[in-house]
PDB file of C-alpha atoms (C1' of nucleotides) in Angstrom:
ATOM      1  CA  MET A 136      21.201  -3.048  10.345  1.00  0.00           C
ATOM      2  CA  ALA A 137      17.735  -4.000  11.459  1.00  0.00           C
ATOM      3  CA  GLU A 138      14.973  -3.040   9.137  1.00  0.00           C
ATOM      4  CA  ILE A 139      11.290  -2.860   9.633  1.00  0.00           C
ATOM      5  CA  SER A 140       9.111  -5.766   8.642  1.00  0.00           C
ATOM      6  CA  SER A 141       6.051  -4.816   6.748  1.00  0.00           C
ATOM      7  CA  ASP A 142       3.496  -6.382   9.017  1.00  0.00           C
ATOM      8  CA  VAL A 143       4.578  -4.063  11.744  1.00  0.00           C
ATOM      9  CA  ILE A 144       4.041  -1.004   9.695  1.00  0.00           C
ATOM     10  CA  ARG A 145       0.830  -2.285   8.207  1.00  0.00           C
ATOM     11  CA  GLY A 146      -1.827   0.344   8.450  1.00  0.00           C
ATOM     12  CA  TYR A 147       0.775   3.068   8.598  1.00  0.00           C
ATOM     13  CA  ASN A 148       1.742   3.256   4.982  1.00  0.00           C
ATOM     14  CA  ASP A 149      -1.269   5.496   4.589  1.00  0.00           C
ATOM     15  CA  ILE A 150       0.020   8.149   6.943  1.00  0.00           C
ATOM     16  CA  ILE A 151       3.548   7.918   5.614  1.00  0.00           C
ATOM     17  CA  ILE A 152       2.356   8.519   2.070  1.00  0.00           C
ATOM     18  CA  LEU A 153      -0.177  11.181   3.013  1.00  0.00           C
ATOM     19  CA  TYR A 154       2.427  13.045   5.017  1.00  0.00           C
ATOM     20  CA  LEU A 155       4.521  13.416   1.886  1.00  0.00           C
ATOM     21  CA  LEU A 156       1.521  14.796   0.024  1.00  0.00           C
ATOM     22  CA  LEU A 157       0.529  17.342   2.674  1.00  0.00           C
ATOM     23  CA  THR A 158       2.341  20.259   1.086  1.00  0.00           C
ATOM     24  CA  ASP A 159       2.589  19.293  -2.593  1.00  0.00           C
ATOM     25  CA  PRO A 160       1.434  16.642  -5.036  1.00  0.00           C
ATOM     26  CA  SER A 161       3.962  13.940  -5.781  1.00  0.00           C
ATOM     27  CA  TYR A 162       4.296  10.612  -7.574  1.00  0.00           C
ATOM     28  CA  GLY A 163       5.283   7.063  -6.816  1.00  0.00           C
ATOM     29  CA  TYR A 164       8.948   6.962  -7.545  1.00  0.00           C
ATOM     30  CA  GLU A 165       9.612  10.257  -5.808  1.00  0.00           C
ATOM     31  CA  ILE A 166       7.656   9.223  -2.710  1.00  0.00           C
ATOM     32  CA  SER A 167       9.470   5.928  -2.427  1.00  0.00           C
ATOM     33  CA  LYS A 168      12.794   7.759  -2.547  1.00  0.00           C
ATOM     34  CA  GLN A 169      11.673  10.229   0.101  1.00  0.00           C
ATOM     35  CA  ILE A 170      10.536   7.481   2.451  1.00  0.00           C
ATOM     36  CA  ARG A 171      13.875   5.813   2.115  1.00  0.00           C
ATOM     37  CA  LEU A 172      15.678   9.080   2.693  1.00  0.00           C
ATOM     38  CA  MET A 173      13.605  10.269   5.646  1.00  0.00           C
ATOM     39  CA  SER A 174      13.808   6.907   7.382  1.00  0.00           C
ATOM     40  CA  GLU A 175      17.540   6.706   6.766  1.00  0.00           C
ATOM     41  CA  ASP A 176      17.114   3.425   4.887  1.00  0.00           C
ATOM     42  CA  LYS A 177      15.229   1.879   7.791  1.00  0.00           C
ATOM     43  CA  TYR A 178      12.085   1.589   5.774  1.00  0.00           C
ATOM     44  CA  ILE A 179      12.103   0.866   2.076  1.00  0.00           C
ATOM     45  CA  ILE A 180       8.571   0.572   0.824  1.00  0.00           C
ATOM     46  CA  LYS A 181       7.933  -2.089  -1.780  1.00  0.00           C
ATOM     47  CA  GLU A 182       6.796  -0.766  -5.129  1.00  0.00           C
ATOM     48  CA  THR A 183       3.712  -2.947  -5.212  1.00  0.00           C
ATOM     49  CA  THR A 184       2.752  -1.867  -1.729  1.00  0.00           C
ATOM     50  CA  LEU A 185       3.074   1.771  -2.695  1.00  0.00           C
ATOM     51  CA  TYR A 186       1.133   1.606  -5.918  1.00  0.00           C
ATOM     52  CA  SER A 187      -1.632  -0.489  -4.447  1.00  0.00           C
ATOM     53  CA  ALA A 188      -1.874   2.017  -1.607  1.00  0.00           C
ATOM     54  CA  PHE A 189      -2.417   4.725  -4.204  1.00  0.00           C
ATOM     55  CA  THR A 190      -5.220   2.776  -5.825  1.00  0.00           C
ATOM     56  CA  ARG A 191      -6.867   2.046  -2.499  1.00  0.00           C
ATOM     57  CA  MET A 192      -6.592   5.595  -1.216  1.00  0.00           C
ATOM     58  CA  GLU A 193      -7.900   7.078  -4.432  1.00  0.00           C
ATOM     59  CA  LYS A 194     -10.900   4.758  -4.240  1.00  0.00           C
ATOM     60  CA  ASN A 195     -11.430   5.934  -0.670  1.00  0.00           C
ATOM     61  CA  GLY A 196     -11.268   9.558  -1.749  1.00  0.00           C
ATOM     62  CA  PHE A 197      -8.122  10.390   0.205  1.00  0.00           C
ATOM     63  CA  ILE A 198      -6.107  11.329  -2.863  1.00  0.00           C
ATOM     64  CA  GLU A 199      -6.728  12.374  -6.480  1.00  0.00           C
ATOM     65  CA  SER A 200      -4.526  11.612  -9.440  1.00  0.00           C
ATOM     66  CA  PHE A 201      -3.594  13.575 -12.511  1.00  0.00           C
ATOM     67  CA  VAL A 202      -1.241  12.646 -15.287  1.00  0.00           C
ATOM     68  CA  ASP A 203       1.644  14.679 -16.610  1.00  0.00           C
ATOM     69  CA  ASP A 204       2.328  13.402 -20.107  1.00  0.00           C
ATOM     70  CA  ASP A 205       4.520  16.267 -21.219  1.00  0.00           C
ATOM     71  CA  LEU A 206       7.709  14.762 -19.906  1.00  0.00           C
ATOM     72  CA  ALA A 207      10.698  14.463 -22.211  1.00  0.00           C
ATOM     73  CA  GLY A 208      10.451  11.544 -24.600  1.00  0.00           C
ATOM     74  CA  GLY A 209       6.665  11.294 -24.457  1.00  0.00           C
ATOM     75  CA  LYS A 210       6.831   9.634 -21.051  1.00  0.00           C
ATOM     76  CA  LYS A 211       4.035  10.054 -18.553  1.00  0.00           C
ATOM     77  CA  ARG A 212       3.957  10.314 -14.823  1.00  0.00           C
ATOM     78  CA  THR A 213       1.010  10.005 -12.462  1.00  0.00           C
ATOM     79  CA  TYR A 214       0.826  12.560  -9.696  1.00  0.00           C
ATOM     80  CA  TYR A 215      -1.296  12.316  -6.573  1.00  0.00           C
ATOM     81  CA  ARG A 216      -2.813  15.178  -4.619  1.00  0.00           C
ATOM     82  CA  ILE A 217      -4.263  14.884  -1.120  1.00  0.00           C
ATOM     83  CA  THR A 218      -7.958  15.734  -0.701  1.00  0.00           C
ATOM     84  CA  PRO A 219      -9.681  17.286   2.337  1.00  0.00           C
ATOM     85  CA  ALA A 220     -10.914  13.801   3.213  1.00  0.00           C
ATOM     86  CA  GLY A 221      -7.332  12.635   2.991  1.00  0.00           C
ATOM     87  CA  ARG A 222      -6.204  15.326   5.397  1.00  0.00           C
ATOM     88  CA  GLU A 223      -8.936  14.281   7.771  1.00  0.00           C
ATOM     89  CA  HIS A 224      -7.902  10.646   7.432  1.00  0.00           C
ATOM     90  CA  TYR A 225      -4.331  11.601   8.118  1.00  0.00           C
ATOM     91  CA  ARG A 226      -5.312  13.580  11.215  1.00  0.00           C
ATOM     92  CA  ALA A 227      -7.419  10.690  12.539  1.00  0.00           C
ATOM     93  CA  LYS A 228      -4.631   8.180  11.910  1.00  0.00           C
ATOM     94  CA  CYS A 229      -2.178  10.357  13.796  1.00  0.00           C
ATOM     95  CA  GLU A 230      -4.486  10.409  16.789  1.00  0.00           C
ATOM     96  CA  GLU A 231      -4.895   6.658  16.559  1.00  0.00           C
ATOM     97  CA  TRP A 232      -1.139   6.390  16.479  1.00  0.00           C
ATOM     98  CA  THR A 233      -0.815   8.260  19.758  1.00  0.00           C
ATOM     99  CA  LEU A 234      -3.289   5.896  21.366  1.00  0.00           C
ATOM    100  CA  THR A 235      -1.673   2.811  19.904  1.00  0.00           C
ATOM    101  CA  LYS A 236       1.739   3.907  21.032  1.00  0.00           C
ATOM    102  CA  GLU A 237       0.518   4.440  24.581  1.00  0.00           C
ATOM    103  CA  VAL A 238      -1.078   1.022  24.689  1.00  0.00           C
ATOM    104  CA  ILE A 239       1.803  -0.919  23.188  1.00  0.00           C
ATOM    105  CA  GLU A 240       4.346   0.717  25.444  1.00  0.00           C
ATOM    106  CA  LYS A 241       2.529  -0.709  28.450  1.00  0.00           C
ATOM    107  CA  PHE A 242       3.534  -4.109  27.139  1.00  0.00           C
ATOM    108  CA  ILE A 243       7.204  -3.342  26.683  1.00  0.00           C
ATOM    109  CA  ALA A 244       9.063  -4.815  29.628  1.00  0.00           C
ATOM    110  CA  ASP A 245      11.877  -3.108  31.404  1.00  0.00           C
ATOM    111  CA  GLU A 246      15.163  -5.009  31.481  1.00  0.00           C
ATOM    112  CA  GLY A 247      14.521  -6.560  34.887  1.00  0.00           C
ATOM    113  CA  ARG A 248      11.372  -8.339  33.856  1.00  0.00           C
ATOM    114  CA  LEU A 249      12.962  -9.730  30.756  1.00  0.00           C
ATOM    115  CA  VAL A 250      15.304 -12.041  32.620  1.00  0.00           C
TER     116      VAL A 250
ATOM    117  CA  MET B 266     -13.759   7.139  23.333  1.00  0.00           C
ATOM    118  CA  ALA B 267     -11.515   6.228  20.468  1.00  0.00           C
ATOM    119  CA  GLU B 268     -10.413   2.655  20.345  1.00  0.00           C
ATOM    120  CA  ILE B 269      -7.694   0.981  18.422  1.00  0.00           C
ATOM    121  CA  SER B 270      -8.458  -0.686  15.143  1.00  0.00           C
ATOM    122  CA  SER B 271      -6.974  -4.104  14.765  1.00  0.00           C
ATOM    123  CA  ASP B 272      -5.096  -3.480  11.575  1.00  0.00           C
ATOM    124  CA  VAL B 273      -3.065  -0.859  13.320  1.00  0.00           C
ATOM    125  CA  ILE B 274      -1.979  -3.214  16.033  1.00  0.00           C
ATOM    126  CA  ARG B 275      -1.396  -6.056  13.626  1.00  0.00           C
ATOM    127  CA  GLY B 276       1.894  -7.712  14.334  1.00  0.00           C
ATOM    128  CA  TYR B 277       1.869  -6.489  17.916  1.00  0.00           C
ATOM    129  CA  ASN B 278      -0.537  -8.932  19.434  1.00  0.00           C
ATOM    130  CA  ASP B 279       2.440 -11.217  19.772  1.00  0.00           C
ATOM    131  CA  ILE B 280       4.334  -8.921  22.080  1.00  0.00           C
ATOM    132  CA  ILE B 281       1.228  -8.023  24.044  1.00  0.00           C
ATOM    133  CA  ILE B 282       0.462 -11.663  24.713  1.00  0.00           C
ATOM    134  CA  LEU B 283       4.067 -12.655  25.343  1.00  0.00           C
ATOM    135  CA  TYR B 284       4.489  -9.808  27.801  1.00  0.00           C
ATOM    136  CA  LEU B 285       1.690 -11.266  29.906  1.00  0.00           C
ATOM    137  CA  LEU B 286       3.431 -14.637  29.880  1.00  0.00           C
ATOM    138  CA  LEU B 287       6.878 -13.353  30.859  1.00  0.00           C
ATOM    139  CA  THR B 288       6.494 -14.034  34.561  1.00  0.00           C
ATOM    140  CA  ASP B 289       3.857 -16.799  34.729  1.00  0.00           C
ATOM    141  CA  PRO B 290       1.865 -19.087  32.488  1.00  0.00           C
ATOM    142  CA  SER B 291      -1.655 -17.941  31.788  1.00  0.00           C
ATOM    143  CA  TYR B 292      -4.672 -18.784  29.629  1.00  0.00           C
ATOM    144  CA  GLY B 293      -6.896 -17.140  27.047  1.00  0.00           C
ATOM    145  CA  TYR B 294      -9.672 -15.705  29.065  1.00  0.00           C
ATOM    146  CA  GLU B 295      -7.362 -14.322  31.701  1.00  0.00           C
ATOM    147  CA  ILE B 296      -5.050 -12.739  29.148  1.00  0.00           C
ATOM    148  CA  SER B 297      -7.900 -11.078  27.345  1.00  0.00           C
ATOM    149  CA  LYS B 298      -9.082  -9.551  30.616  1.00  0.00           C
ATOM    150  CA  GLN B 299      -5.599  -8.334  31.462  1.00  0.00           C
ATOM    151  CA  ILE B 300      -5.167  -6.680  28.074  1.00  0.00           C
ATOM    152  CA  ARG B 301      -8.443  -4.878  28.533  1.00  0.00           C
ATOM    153  CA  LEU B 302      -7.486  -3.815  32.033  1.00  0.00           C
ATOM    154  CA  MET B 303      -3.943  -2.715  31.255  1.00  0.00           C
ATOM    155  CA  SER B 304      -5.024  -0.734  28.221  1.00  0.00           C
ATOM    156  CA  GLU B 305      -7.885   0.879  30.138  1.00  0.00           C
ATOM    157  CA  ASP B 306     -10.406  -0.482  27.651  1.00  0.00           C
ATOM    158  CA  LYS B 307      -8.544   1.087  24.751  1.00  0.00           C
ATOM    159  CA  TYR B 308      -7.723  -2.296  23.311  1.00  0.00           C
ATOM    160  CA  ILE B 309     -10.060  -5.237  23.563  1.00  0.00           C
ATOM    161  CA  ILE B 310      -8.626  -8.198  21.745  1.00  0.00           C
ATOM    162  CA  LYS B 311     -11.044 -10.357  19.789  1.00  0.00           C
ATOM    163  CA  GLU B 312     -11.316 -13.925  21.044  1.00  0.00           C
ATOM    164  CA  THR B 313     -10.610 -15.438  17.667  1.00  0.00           C
ATOM    165  CA  THR B 314      -7.570 -13.238  17.244  1.00  0.00           C
ATOM    166  CA  LEU B 315      -6.259 -14.320  20.615  1.00  0.00           C
ATOM    167  CA  TYR B 316      -6.762 -18.035  20.177  1.00  0.00           C
ATOM    168  CA  SER B 317      -5.384 -18.057  16.684  1.00  0.00           C
ATOM    169  CA  ALA B 318      -2.334 -16.174  17.968  1.00  0.00           C
ATOM    170  CA  PHE B 319      -1.868 -18.987  20.513  1.00  0.00           C
ATOM    171  CA  THR B 320      -1.997 -21.612  17.801  1.00  0.00           C
ATOM    172  CA  ARG B 321       0.410 -19.717  15.574  1.00  0.00           C
ATOM    173  CA  MET B 322       2.870 -18.974  18.366  1.00  0.00           C
ATOM    174  CA  GLU B 323       2.841 -22.534  19.598  1.00  0.00           C
ATOM    175  CA  LYS B 324       3.576 -23.724  16.079  1.00  0.00           C
ATOM    176  CA  ASN B 325       6.463 -21.253  15.965  1.00  0.00           C
ATOM    177  CA  GLY B 326       7.796 -22.519  19.266  1.00  0.00           C
ATOM    178  CA  PHE B 327       7.267 -19.276  21.166  1.00  0.00           C
ATOM    179  CA  ILE B 328       4.883 -20.803  23.688  1.00  0.00           C
ATOM    180  CA  GLU B 329       3.967 -24.242  25.046  1.00  0.00           C
ATOM    181  CA  SER B 330       0.564 -25.360  26.229  1.00  0.00           C
ATOM    182  CA  PHE B 331      -0.555 -27.600  29.034  1.00  0.00           C
ATOM    183  CA  VAL B 332      -4.069 -28.447  30.133  1.00  0.00           C
ATOM    184  CA  ASP B 333      -5.477 -28.163  33.615  1.00  0.00           C
ATOM    185  CA  ASP B 334      -8.489 -30.464  33.716  1.00  0.00           C
ATOM    186  CA  ASP B 335      -8.869 -30.580  37.487  1.00  0.00           C
ATOM    187  CA  LEU B 336     -11.030 -27.500  37.655  1.00  0.00           C
ATOM    188  CA  ALA B 337     -14.352 -27.664  39.477  1.00  0.00           C
ATOM    189  CA  GLY B 338     -17.063 -29.375  37.464  1.00  0.00           C
ATOM    190  CA  GLY B 339     -14.705 -31.307  35.223  1.00  0.00           C
ATOM    191  CA  LYS B 340     -13.931 -28.221  33.176  1.00  0.00           C
ATOM    192  CA  LYS B 341     -10.609 -27.828  31.474  1.00  0.00           C
ATOM    193  CA  ARG B 342      -8.438 -24.845  30.824  1.00  0.00           C
ATOM    194  CA  THR B 343      -5.471 -24.511  28.488  1.00  0.00           C
ATOM    195  CA  TYR B 344      -2.465 -22.687  29.868  1.00  0.00           C
ATOM    196  CA  TYR B 345       0.411 -21.298  27.862  1.00  0.00           C
ATOM    197  CA  ARG B 346       3.988 -20.908  28.944  1.00  0.00           C
ATOM    198  CA  ILE B 347       6.613 -18.804  27.174  1.00  0.00           C
ATOM    199  CA  THR B 348       9.672 -20.635  25.835  1.00  0.00           C
ATOM    200  CA  PRO B 349      13.231 -19.310  25.531  1.00  0.00           C
ATOM    201  CA  ALA B 350      12.561 -18.814  21.808  1.00  0.00           C
ATOM    202  CA  GLY B 351       9.487 -16.862  22.801  1.00  0.00           C
ATOM    203  CA  ARG B 352      11.526 -14.607  25.053  1.00  0.00           C
ATOM    204  CA  GLU B 353      13.935 -14.027  22.218  1.00  0.00           C
ATOM    205  CA  HIS B 354      11.072 -13.265  19.857  1.00  0.00           C
ATOM    206  CA  TYR B 355       9.666 -10.834  22.385  1.00  0.00           C
ATOM    207  CA  ARG B 356      13.008  -9.093  22.771  1.00  0.00           C
ATOM    208  CA  ALA B 357      13.461  -8.809  19.012  1.00  0.00           C
ATOM    209  CA  LYS B 358       9.951  -7.453  18.558  1.00  0.00           C
ATOM    210  CA  CYS B 359      10.558  -4.822  21.212  1.00  0.00           C
ATOM    211  CA  GLU B 360      13.640  -3.640  19.372  1.00  0.00           C
ATOM    212  CA  GLU B 361      11.718  -3.571  16.148  1.00  0.00           C
ATOM    213  CA  TRP B 362       9.103  -1.527  17.913  1.00  0.00           C
ATOM    214  CA  THR B 363      11.629   1.114  18.883  1.00  0.00           C
ATOM    215  CA  LEU B 364      12.775   1.394  15.292  1.00  0.00           C
ATOM    216  CA  THR B 365       9.255   1.482  13.911  1.00  0.00           C
ATOM    217  CA  LYS B 366       8.255   4.150  16.363  1.00  0.00           C
ATOM    218  CA  GLU B 367      11.183   6.332  15.370  1.00  0.00           C
ATOM    219  CA  VAL B 368      10.390   5.987  11.704  1.00  0.00           C
ATOM    220  CA  ILE B 369       6.675   6.594  11.967  1.00  0.00           C
ATOM    221  CA  GLU B 370       7.126   9.659  14.120  1.00  0.00           C
ATOM    222  CA  LYS B 371       9.086  11.292  11.341  1.00  0.00           C
ATOM    223  CA  PHE B 372       5.864  11.207   9.357  1.00  0.00           C
ATOM    224  CA  ILE B 373       3.678  12.773  12.007  1.00  0.00           C
ATOM    225  CA  ALA B 374       3.223  16.421  11.116  1.00  0.00           C
ATOM    226  CA  ASP B 375       3.289  19.223  13.596  1.00  0.00           C
ATOM    227  CA  GLU B 376       0.177  21.359  13.739  1.00  0.00           C
ATOM    228  CA  GLY B 377       1.573  24.006  11.362  1.00  0.00           C
ATOM    229  CA  ARG B 378       2.042  21.638   8.468  1.00  0.00           C
ATOM    230  CA  LEU B 379      -1.396  20.169   8.855  1.00  0.00           C
ATOM    231  CA  VAL B 380      -3.189  23.310   7.756  1.00  0.00           C
TER     232      VAL B 380
ATOM    233  C1'  DC C 196      25.778  -0.557 -30.811  1.00  0.00           C
ATOM    234  C1'  DT C 197      25.008  -3.583 -27.083  1.00  0.00           C
ATOM    235  C1'  DG C 198      24.199  -3.745 -22.258  1.00  0.00           C
ATOM    236  C1'  DT C 199      23.251  -2.081 -17.923  1.00  0.00           C
ATOM    237  C1'  DC C 200      21.386   1.296 -14.851  1.00  0.00           C
ATOM    238  C1'  DG C 201      17.858   4.532 -13.459  1.00  0.00           C
ATOM    239  C1'  DT C 202      13.144   6.161 -14.071  1.00  0.00           C
ATOM    240  C1'  DA C 203       8.174   5.115 -13.748  1.00  0.00           C
ATOM    241  C1'  DC C 204       4.955   2.249 -13.534  1.00  0.00           C
ATOM    242  C1'  DT C 205       1.350  -2.152 -13.888  1.00  0.00           C
ATOM    243  C1'  DA C 206      -0.691  -7.017 -13.631  1.00  0.00           C
ATOM    244  C1'  DC C 207      -1.491 -11.154 -11.241  1.00  0.00           C
ATOM    245  C1'  DG C 208      -1.528 -14.222  -7.780  1.00  0.00           C
ATOM    246  C1'  DT C 209      -0.241 -15.618  -2.908  1.00  0.00           C
ATOM    247  C1'  DC C 210       0.163 -15.247   1.977  1.00  0.00           C
ATOM    248  C1'  DT C 211      -1.003 -14.118   6.708  1.00  0.00           C
ATOM    249  C1'  DG C 212      -3.163 -11.956  10.608  1.00  0.00           C
ATOM    250  C1'  DT C 213      -7.496 -10.324  11.885  1.00  0.00           C
ATOM    251  C1'  DC C 214     -12.378 -10.699  12.204  1.00  0.00           C
ATOM    252  C1'  DG C 215     -17.473 -12.194  11.835  1.00  0.00           C
ATOM    253  C1'  DT C 216     -20.499 -15.677  12.754  1.00  0.00           C
ATOM    254  C1'  DG C 217     -21.839 -19.201  15.313  1.00  0.00           C
ATOM    255  C1'  DG C 218     -21.413 -23.169  18.341  1.00  0.00           C
ATOM    256  C1'  DT C 219     -20.336 -25.999  22.830  1.00  0.00           C
ATOM    257  C1'  DA C 220     -20.514 -26.475  27.681  1.00  0.00           C
ATOM    258  C1'  DA C 221     -20.652 -25.786  32.634  1.00  0.00           C
ATOM    259  C1'  DC C 222     -21.230 -22.925  36.609  1.00  0.00           C
ATOM    260  C1'  DT C 223     -23.564 -18.721  39.092  1.00  0.00           C
ATOM    261  C1'  DA C 224     -26.923 -15.348  40.436  1.00  0.00           C
ATOM    262  C1'  DT C 225     -31.750 -13.601  40.014  1.00  0.00           C
TER     263       DT C 225
ATOM    264  C1'  DA D  25     -36.126 -20.570  34.031  1.00  0.00           C
ATOM    265  C1'  DT D  26     -32.824 -17.690  32.019  1.00  0.00           C
ATOM    266  C1'  DA D  27     -29.372 -14.477  31.549  1.00  0.00           C
ATOM    267  C1'  DG D  28     -24.580 -13.779  32.415  1.00  0.00           C
ATOM    268  C1'  DT D  29     -19.831 -15.204  33.071  1.00  0.00           C
ATOM    269  C1'  DT D  30     -16.223 -18.423  32.202  1.00  0.00           C
ATOM    270  C1'  DA D  31     -13.536 -20.900  28.587  1.00  0.00           C
ATOM    271  C1'  DC D  32     -12.767 -22.304  24.187  1.00  0.00           C
ATOM    272  C1'  DC D  33     -12.992 -23.748  19.004  1.00  0.00           C
ATOM    273  C1'  DA D  34     -14.199 -24.232  13.815  1.00  0.00           C
ATOM    274  C1'  DC D  35     -14.914 -22.127   9.478  1.00  0.00           C
ATOM    275  C1'  DG D  36     -14.647 -18.947   6.075  1.00  0.00           C
ATOM    276  C1'  DA D  37     -13.949 -14.103   4.463  1.00  0.00           C
ATOM    277  C1'  DC D  38     -11.239 -10.038   3.902  1.00  0.00           C
ATOM    278  C1'  DA D  39      -7.595  -6.742   3.063  1.00  0.00           C
ATOM    279  C1'  DG D  40      -2.986  -5.146   3.048  1.00  0.00           C
ATOM    280  C1'  DA D  41       1.544  -6.472   1.975  1.00  0.00           C
ATOM    281  C1'  DC D  42       4.509  -9.077  -0.986  1.00  0.00           C
ATOM    282  C1'  DG D  43       6.879 -11.908  -4.829  1.00  0.00           C
ATOM    283  C1'  DT D  44       7.464 -12.322  -9.451  1.00  0.00           C
ATOM    284  C1'  DA D  45       7.438 -10.622 -13.704  1.00  0.00           C
ATOM    285  C1'  DG D  46       6.898  -7.468 -17.432  1.00  0.00           C
ATOM    286  C1'  DT D  47       6.730  -2.844 -20.149  1.00  0.00           C
ATOM    287  C1'  DA D  48       9.068   1.158 -21.867  1.00  0.00           C
ATOM    288  C1'  DC D  49      12.075   5.022 -22.421  1.00  0.00           C
ATOM    289  C1'  DG D  50      16.658   7.646 -21.822  1.00  0.00           C
ATOM    290  C1'  DA D  51      21.546   7.997 -20.574  1.00  0.00           C
ATOM    291  C1'  DC D  52      26.024   6.474 -20.454  1.00  0.00           C
ATOM    292  C1'  DA D  53      29.954   3.039 -20.498  1.00  0.00           C
ATOM    293  C1'  DG D  54      32.590  -0.008 -22.985  1.00  0.00           C
TER     294       DG D  54
END
DNA sequence: CTGTCGTACTACGTCTGTCGTGGTAACTAT
DNA sequence: ATAGTTACCACGACAGACGTAGTACGACAG
């Protein structure tokens, strides 16, 4: 089955991740599983891509982190929570998506032109 | 008016350019004007982006160049023609686009969730 | 009790497409 | 004269995505 190459989706990891934080905080491993699930295995985000997106978005003020170190076995887990700025970023990116989609679809040929 | 940031469209300049070469060869300046026109000024490709896409795609065998140096005033102009491999690349990218679109739209929230 | 699988990250360096700056050169209209 | 349009190119910087590798703990099979 075809899968999505990363360069295509570049710039959209932000909205994918932020979407999953809209209602509740979450953490890396969980988010990566949800992306895989929601996309029906069509998009499997690379771990490094995900975690570096967290770092970048926290620096930009779109998300905040907090650590839960009360897990069984003294393990810790880093949660991320979306900020108001993050919501705004998400909203803006969605609008940009609509525009982008409109533009790109003008350059998708119908069958006839392809031959 | 909102315009499209380049990182969003990254990876799609190829199909935009190739689309404009599907029926006839063309050249940089002309293509850049057509993109601007067809997108209703929503996407204005940067010159350097365009010309480096030409170089890259020629190296990949998606397009071929030929020079017209019989223009008035001894000027020259470099035309590009799509190759069969280029058509195939275009077709594949269009399919990928369909997939990508489906995936991304699963992560676009309806109004209710946004608040 | 050794080994693999799943969970949950992190560090480091590389690659590639896009972009900013700036340059060349000739024609065209004011 | 000079600004604008046509037509292109070189160079270097940047940022997001990726490859590789490593840490560390628990659970469960053999």
